[in-house]
Coordinates of C-alpha atoms and ligand atoms in Angstrom, one line a residue:
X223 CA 26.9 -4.4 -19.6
X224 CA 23.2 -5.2 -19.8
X225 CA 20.0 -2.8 -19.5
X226 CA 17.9 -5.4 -17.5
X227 CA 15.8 -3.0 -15.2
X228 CA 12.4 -2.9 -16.7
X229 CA 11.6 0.7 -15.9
X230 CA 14.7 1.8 -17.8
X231 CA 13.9 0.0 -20.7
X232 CA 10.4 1.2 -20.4
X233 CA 11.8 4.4 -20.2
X234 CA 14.3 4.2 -23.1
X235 CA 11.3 3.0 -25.6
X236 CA 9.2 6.2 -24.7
X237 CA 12.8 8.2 -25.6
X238 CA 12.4 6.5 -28.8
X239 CA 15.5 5.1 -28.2
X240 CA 16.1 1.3 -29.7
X241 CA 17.5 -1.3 -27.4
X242 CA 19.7 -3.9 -29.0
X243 CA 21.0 -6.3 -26.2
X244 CA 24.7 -7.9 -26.6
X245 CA 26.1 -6.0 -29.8
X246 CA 29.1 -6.8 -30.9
X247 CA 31.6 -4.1 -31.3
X248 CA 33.7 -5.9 -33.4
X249 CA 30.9 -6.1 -35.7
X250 CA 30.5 -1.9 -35.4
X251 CA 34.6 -1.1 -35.5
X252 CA 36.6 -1.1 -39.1
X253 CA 39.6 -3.5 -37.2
X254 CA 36.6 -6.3 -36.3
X255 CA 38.2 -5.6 -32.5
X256 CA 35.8 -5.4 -29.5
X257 CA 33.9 -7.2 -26.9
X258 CA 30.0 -7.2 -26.4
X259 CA 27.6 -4.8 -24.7
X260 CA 24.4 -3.2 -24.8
X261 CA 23.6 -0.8 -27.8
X262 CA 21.2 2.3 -27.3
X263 CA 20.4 4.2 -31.0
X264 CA 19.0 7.5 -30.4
X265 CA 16.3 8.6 -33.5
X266 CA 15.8 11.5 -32.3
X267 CA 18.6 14.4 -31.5
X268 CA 16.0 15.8 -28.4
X269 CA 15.6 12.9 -26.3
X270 CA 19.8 13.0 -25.8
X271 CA 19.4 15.2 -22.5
X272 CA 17.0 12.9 -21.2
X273 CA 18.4 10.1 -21.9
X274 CA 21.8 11.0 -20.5
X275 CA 19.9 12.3 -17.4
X276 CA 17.9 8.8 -17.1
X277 CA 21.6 6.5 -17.4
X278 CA 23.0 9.3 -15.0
X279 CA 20.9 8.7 -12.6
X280 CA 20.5 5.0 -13.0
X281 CA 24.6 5.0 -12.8
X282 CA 25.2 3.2 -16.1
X283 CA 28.0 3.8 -17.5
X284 CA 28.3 5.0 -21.8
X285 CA 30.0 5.5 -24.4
X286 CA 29.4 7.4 -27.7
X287 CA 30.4 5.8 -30.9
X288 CA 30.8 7.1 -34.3
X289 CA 31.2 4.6 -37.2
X290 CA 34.0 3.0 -35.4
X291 CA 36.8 3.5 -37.7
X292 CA 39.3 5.2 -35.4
X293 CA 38.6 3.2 -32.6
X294 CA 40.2 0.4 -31.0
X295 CA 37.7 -1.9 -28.1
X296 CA 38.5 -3.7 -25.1
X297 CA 37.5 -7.4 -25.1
X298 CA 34.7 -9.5 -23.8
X299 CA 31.7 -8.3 -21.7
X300 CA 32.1 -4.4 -21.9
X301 CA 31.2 -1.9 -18.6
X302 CA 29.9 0.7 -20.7
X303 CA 26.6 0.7 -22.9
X304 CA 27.2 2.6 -25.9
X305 CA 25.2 5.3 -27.8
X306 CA 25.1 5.6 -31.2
X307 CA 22.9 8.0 -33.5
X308 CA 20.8 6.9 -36.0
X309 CA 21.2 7.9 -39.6
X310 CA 18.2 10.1 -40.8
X311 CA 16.9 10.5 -44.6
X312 CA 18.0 12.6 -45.8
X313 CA 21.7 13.2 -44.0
X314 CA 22.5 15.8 -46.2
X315 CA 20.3 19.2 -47.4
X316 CA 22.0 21.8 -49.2
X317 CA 21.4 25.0 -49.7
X318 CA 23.6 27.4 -51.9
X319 CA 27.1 26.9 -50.7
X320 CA 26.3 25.2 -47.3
X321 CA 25.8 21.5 -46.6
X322 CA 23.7 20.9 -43.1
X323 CA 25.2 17.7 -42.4
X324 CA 23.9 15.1 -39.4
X325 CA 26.7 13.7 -37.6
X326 CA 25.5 10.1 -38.5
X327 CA 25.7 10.8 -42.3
X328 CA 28.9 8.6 -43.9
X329 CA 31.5 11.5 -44.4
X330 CA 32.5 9.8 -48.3
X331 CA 29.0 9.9 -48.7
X332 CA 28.5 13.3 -48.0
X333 CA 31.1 14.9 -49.9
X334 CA 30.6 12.9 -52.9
X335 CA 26.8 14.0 -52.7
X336 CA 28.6 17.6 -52.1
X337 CA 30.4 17.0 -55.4
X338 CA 27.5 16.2 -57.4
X339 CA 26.1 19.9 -56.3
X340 CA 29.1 21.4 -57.5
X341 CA 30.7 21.8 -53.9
X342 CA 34.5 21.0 -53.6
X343 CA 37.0 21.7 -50.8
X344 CA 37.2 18.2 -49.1
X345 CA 38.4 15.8 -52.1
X346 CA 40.9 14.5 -50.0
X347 CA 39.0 13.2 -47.0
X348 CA 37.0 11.1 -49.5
X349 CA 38.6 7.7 -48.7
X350 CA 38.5 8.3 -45.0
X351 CA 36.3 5.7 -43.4
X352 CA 33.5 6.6 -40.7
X353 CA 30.8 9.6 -39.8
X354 CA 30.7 13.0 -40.4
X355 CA 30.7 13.6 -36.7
X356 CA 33.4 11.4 -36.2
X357 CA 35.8 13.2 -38.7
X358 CA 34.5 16.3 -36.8
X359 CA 35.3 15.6 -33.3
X360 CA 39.1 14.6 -34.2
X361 CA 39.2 17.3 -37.2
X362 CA 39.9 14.3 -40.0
X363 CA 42.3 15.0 -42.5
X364 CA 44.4 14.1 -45.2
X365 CA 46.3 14.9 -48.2
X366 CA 46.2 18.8 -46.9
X367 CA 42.8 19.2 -46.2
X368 CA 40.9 19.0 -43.1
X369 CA 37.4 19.1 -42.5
X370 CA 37.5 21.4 -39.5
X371 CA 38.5 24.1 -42.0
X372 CA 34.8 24.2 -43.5
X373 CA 32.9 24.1 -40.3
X374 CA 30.7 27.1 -39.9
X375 CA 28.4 25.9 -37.1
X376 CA 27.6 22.6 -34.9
X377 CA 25.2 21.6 -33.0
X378 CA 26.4 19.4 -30.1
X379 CA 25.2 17.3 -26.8
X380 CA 27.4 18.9 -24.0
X381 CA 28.1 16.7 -21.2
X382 CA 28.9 19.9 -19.2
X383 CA 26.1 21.7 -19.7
X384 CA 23.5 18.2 -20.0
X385 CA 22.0 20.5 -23.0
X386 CA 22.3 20.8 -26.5
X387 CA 24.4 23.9 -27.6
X388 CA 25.5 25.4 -31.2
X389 CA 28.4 26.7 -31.6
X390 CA 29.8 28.9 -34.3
X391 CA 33.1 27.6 -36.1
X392 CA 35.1 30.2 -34.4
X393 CA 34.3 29.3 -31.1
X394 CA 36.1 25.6 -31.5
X395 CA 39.5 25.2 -32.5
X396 CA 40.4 22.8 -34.9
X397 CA 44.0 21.4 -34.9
X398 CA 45.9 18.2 -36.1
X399 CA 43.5 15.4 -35.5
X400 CA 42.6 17.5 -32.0
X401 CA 39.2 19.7 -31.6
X402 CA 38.6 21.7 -28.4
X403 CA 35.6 19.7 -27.9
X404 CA 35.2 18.0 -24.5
X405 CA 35.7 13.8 -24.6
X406 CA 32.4 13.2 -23.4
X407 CA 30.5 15.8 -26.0
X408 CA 28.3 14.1 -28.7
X409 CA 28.1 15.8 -32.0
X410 CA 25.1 15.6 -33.7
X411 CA 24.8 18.0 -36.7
X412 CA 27.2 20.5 -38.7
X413 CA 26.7 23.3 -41.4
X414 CA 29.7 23.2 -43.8
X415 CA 30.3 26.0 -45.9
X416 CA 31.7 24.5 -49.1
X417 CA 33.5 26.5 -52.1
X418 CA 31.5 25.9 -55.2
X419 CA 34.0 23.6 -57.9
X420 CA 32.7 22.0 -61.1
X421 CA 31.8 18.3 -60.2
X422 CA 34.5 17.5 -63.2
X423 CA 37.2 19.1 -61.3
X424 CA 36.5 17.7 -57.8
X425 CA 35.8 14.3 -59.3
X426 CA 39.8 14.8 -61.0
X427 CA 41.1 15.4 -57.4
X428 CA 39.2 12.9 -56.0
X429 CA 40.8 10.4 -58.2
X430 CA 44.1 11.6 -57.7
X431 CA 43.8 11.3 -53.8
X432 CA 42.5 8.1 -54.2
X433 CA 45.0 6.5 -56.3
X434 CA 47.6 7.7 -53.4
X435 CA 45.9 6.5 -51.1
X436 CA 45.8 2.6 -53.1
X437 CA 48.8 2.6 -53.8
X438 CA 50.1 3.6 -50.1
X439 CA 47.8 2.3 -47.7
X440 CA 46.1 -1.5 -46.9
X441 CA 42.6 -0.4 -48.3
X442 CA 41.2 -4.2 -48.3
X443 CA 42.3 -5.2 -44.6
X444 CA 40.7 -4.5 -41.4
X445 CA 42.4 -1.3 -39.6
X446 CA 41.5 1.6 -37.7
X447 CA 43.5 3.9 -40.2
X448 CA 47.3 5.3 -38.6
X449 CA 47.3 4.1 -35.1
X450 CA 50.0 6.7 -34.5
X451 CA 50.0 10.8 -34.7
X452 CA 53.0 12.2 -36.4
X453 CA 55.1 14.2 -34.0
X454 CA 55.7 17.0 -35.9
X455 CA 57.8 17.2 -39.0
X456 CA 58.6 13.6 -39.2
X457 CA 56.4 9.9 -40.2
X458 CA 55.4 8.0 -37.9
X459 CA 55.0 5.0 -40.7
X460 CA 58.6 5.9 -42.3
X461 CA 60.1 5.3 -38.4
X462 CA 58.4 2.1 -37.8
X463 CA 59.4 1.1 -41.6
X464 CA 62.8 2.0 -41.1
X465 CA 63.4 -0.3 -38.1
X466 CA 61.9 -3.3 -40.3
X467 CA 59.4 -3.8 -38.4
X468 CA 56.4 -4.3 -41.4
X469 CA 54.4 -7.6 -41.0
X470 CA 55.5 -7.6 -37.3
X471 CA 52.8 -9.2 -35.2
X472 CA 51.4 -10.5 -31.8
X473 CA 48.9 -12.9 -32.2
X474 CA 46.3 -11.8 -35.6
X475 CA 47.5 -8.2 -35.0
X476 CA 50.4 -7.1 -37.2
X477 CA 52.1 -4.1 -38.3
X478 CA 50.8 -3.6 -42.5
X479 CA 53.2 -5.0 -45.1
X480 CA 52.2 -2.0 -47.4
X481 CA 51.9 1.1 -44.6
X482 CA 53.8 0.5 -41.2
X483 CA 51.6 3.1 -39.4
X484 CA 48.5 0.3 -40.2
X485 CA 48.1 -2.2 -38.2
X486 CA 45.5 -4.5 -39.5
X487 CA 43.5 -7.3 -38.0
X488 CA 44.5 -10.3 -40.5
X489 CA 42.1 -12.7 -38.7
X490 CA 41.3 -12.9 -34.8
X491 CA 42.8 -10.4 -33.4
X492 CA 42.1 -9.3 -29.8
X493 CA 42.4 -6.1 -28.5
X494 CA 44.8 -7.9 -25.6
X495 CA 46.9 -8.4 -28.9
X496 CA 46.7 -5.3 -30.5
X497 CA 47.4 -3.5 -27.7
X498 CA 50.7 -5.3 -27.3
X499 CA 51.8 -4.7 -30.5
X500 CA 51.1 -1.1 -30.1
X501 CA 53.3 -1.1 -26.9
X502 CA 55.9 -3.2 -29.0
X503 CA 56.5 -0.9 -31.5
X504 CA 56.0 2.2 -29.5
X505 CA 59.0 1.3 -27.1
X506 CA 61.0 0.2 -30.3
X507 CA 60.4 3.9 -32.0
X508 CA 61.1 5.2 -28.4
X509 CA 64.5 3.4 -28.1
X510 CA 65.2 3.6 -31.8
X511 CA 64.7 7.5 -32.5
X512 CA 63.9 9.2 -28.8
X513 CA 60.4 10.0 -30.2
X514 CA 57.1 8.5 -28.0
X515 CA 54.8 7.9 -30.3
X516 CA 51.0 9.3 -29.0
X517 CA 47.9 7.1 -30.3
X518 CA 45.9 8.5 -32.6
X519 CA 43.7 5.4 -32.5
X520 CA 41.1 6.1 -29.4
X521 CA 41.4 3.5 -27.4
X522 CA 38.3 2.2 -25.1
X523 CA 39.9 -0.7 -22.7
X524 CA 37.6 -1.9 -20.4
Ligands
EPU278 N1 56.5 5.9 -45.5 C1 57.4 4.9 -45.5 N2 57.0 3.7 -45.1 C2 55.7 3.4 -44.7 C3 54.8 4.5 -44.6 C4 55.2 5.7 -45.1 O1 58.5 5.1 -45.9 O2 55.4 2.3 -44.3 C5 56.9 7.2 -46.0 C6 56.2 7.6 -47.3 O3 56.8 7.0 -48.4 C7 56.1 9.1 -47.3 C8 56.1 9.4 -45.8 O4 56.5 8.2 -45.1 O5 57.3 9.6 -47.8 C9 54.7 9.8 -45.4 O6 53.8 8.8 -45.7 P1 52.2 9.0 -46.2 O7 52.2 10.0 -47.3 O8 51.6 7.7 -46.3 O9 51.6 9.8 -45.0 P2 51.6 9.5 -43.5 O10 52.3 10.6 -42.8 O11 52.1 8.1 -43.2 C10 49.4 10.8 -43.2 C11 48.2 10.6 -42.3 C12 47.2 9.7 -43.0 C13 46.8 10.3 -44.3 C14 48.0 10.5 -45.2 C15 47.7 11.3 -46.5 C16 48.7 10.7 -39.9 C17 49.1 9.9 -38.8 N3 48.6 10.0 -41.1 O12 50.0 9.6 -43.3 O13 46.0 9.7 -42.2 O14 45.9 9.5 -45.0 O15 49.0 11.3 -44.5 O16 47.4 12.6 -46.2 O17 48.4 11.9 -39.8 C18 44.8 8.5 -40.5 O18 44.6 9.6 -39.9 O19 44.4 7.5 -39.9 C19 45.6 8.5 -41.7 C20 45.9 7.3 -42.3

């Protein structure tokens, strides 16, 4: 979709918002998936209300995208414009145990700057590709941790309210890779409240979770991380192993040699594709086990 009306783009310079015509998604997503659209990145938190109010009323349709690592695009010309924050200097002050966080700040990033300070808690989520609000808005996790479990406050765009809104840790619930935050709000900052760890001792677990997670998962190919949640108590990747299905592909899509709950882009994959293998192995799990596998990939199809 393309911002072509003159007062809008008039409009969206005085938001200090920057207008980058015909961005390719598959250039912002980890699995190099996605067609092309319009890209609006916001600089500053306050003009979001107004901003929302002037594509409202202007009827464009938008999206809001994180670093793109959990996210799966539709192909060719999009229908949506898409929002994205940009990353302030610093992303990160601390002060005593609590890290204020923007949403745009690269969560590995943040917790190993954490780390240095002598804060711990979130070792695990260090490989975990993408932002801060990201890994907040679907409570990231991994190796037993889970970032929702240090949120103490965030400050949010609600779509219901058209305002900006904090809320207090308490007042969301965090659950496996599901907040109660509403699809269309925008996160844009968080306090964490971090237990204080010898950088030694994080760094130790840190290394431990990354090794796991070399010697386990496809670090070097293009994915969007698991494509499936696991229903509870069992893998999704062990089912999809079990039926052989590794190295299964439509098109440049396949199912990862090394983790079957990967599916990597090994070259030109379409979304068209993807999605197909997705379905593929979904019905096979289905018929196979009686389990129906839910996405945990979001999945914006135009
Ligand atoms: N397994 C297989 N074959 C495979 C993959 C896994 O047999 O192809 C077996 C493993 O050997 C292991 C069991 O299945 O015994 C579980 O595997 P793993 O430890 O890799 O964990 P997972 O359940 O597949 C989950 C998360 C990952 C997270 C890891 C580590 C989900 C859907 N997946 O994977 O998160 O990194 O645990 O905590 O929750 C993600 O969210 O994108 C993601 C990758």
């Amino acid at each position: 979709m393309r911002v072509s009306d003159s007062k809008i783009v008039a409009k969206l310079a005085e938001l200090n918002v920057e207008l980058q015509h015909s961005a390719s998604l598959s250039d912002l997503t980890s699995l190099g998936i996605g067609g092309t659209t319009d890209l609006l990145r916001i600089k500053s938190h306050e003009s979001l209300p107004d901003l929302l109010n002037l594509l409202d009323a202007n009827h464009v349709p938008h999206k809001f995208l994180g670093g793109g690592s959990n996210l799966l695009v539709g192909d060719g010309d999009l229908p949506w414009v898409v929002l994205q924050l940009v990353r302030p200097e610093p992303d990160v002050v601390l002060d005593g145990n609590l890290a204020h966080v923007d949403a745009a700040a690269d969560l590995g990033r943040m917790i190993t700057f954490c780390a240095k300070n002598d804060l711990g808690g979130m070792e695990g989520l260090i490989g975990v590709p993408g932002t801060v609000g990201g890994a907040l808005r679907m409570n990231a996790g991994a190796y037993g941790m889970q970032i929702g479990s240090y949120v103490r406050e965030v400050k949010l765009y609600r779509a219901a309210t058209r305002k900006i809104e904090t809320l207090r840790g308490h007042q969301i619930s965090f659950e496996y890779r599901h907040t109660s935050f509403a699809p269309d709000d925008m996160m844009l900052a968080v306090i964490l409240e971090l237990p204080s760890k010898p950088y030694k001792e994080i760094l130790q677990g840190i290394r431990i979770c990354n090794e796991k997670r070399r010697s386990s998962q496809p670090l070097g190919q293009k994915s969007a991380g698991c494509i499936f949640k696991n229903p509870p108590g069992v893998s999704a990747g062990r089912m999809i192993d079990e039926l052989g299905l590794k190295s299964l592909s439509v098109g440049d899509a396949q199912v990862s040699d090394r983790h079957a709950n990967f599916f990597v882009n090994a070259g030109h994959a379409s979304a068209k594709d993807m999605l197909a293998l997705i379905a593929d192995v979904r019905e096979r799990v289905q018929k196979s086990f009686g389990v129906n596998l839910e996405n945990e990939v979001v999945v914006w199809n135009a």
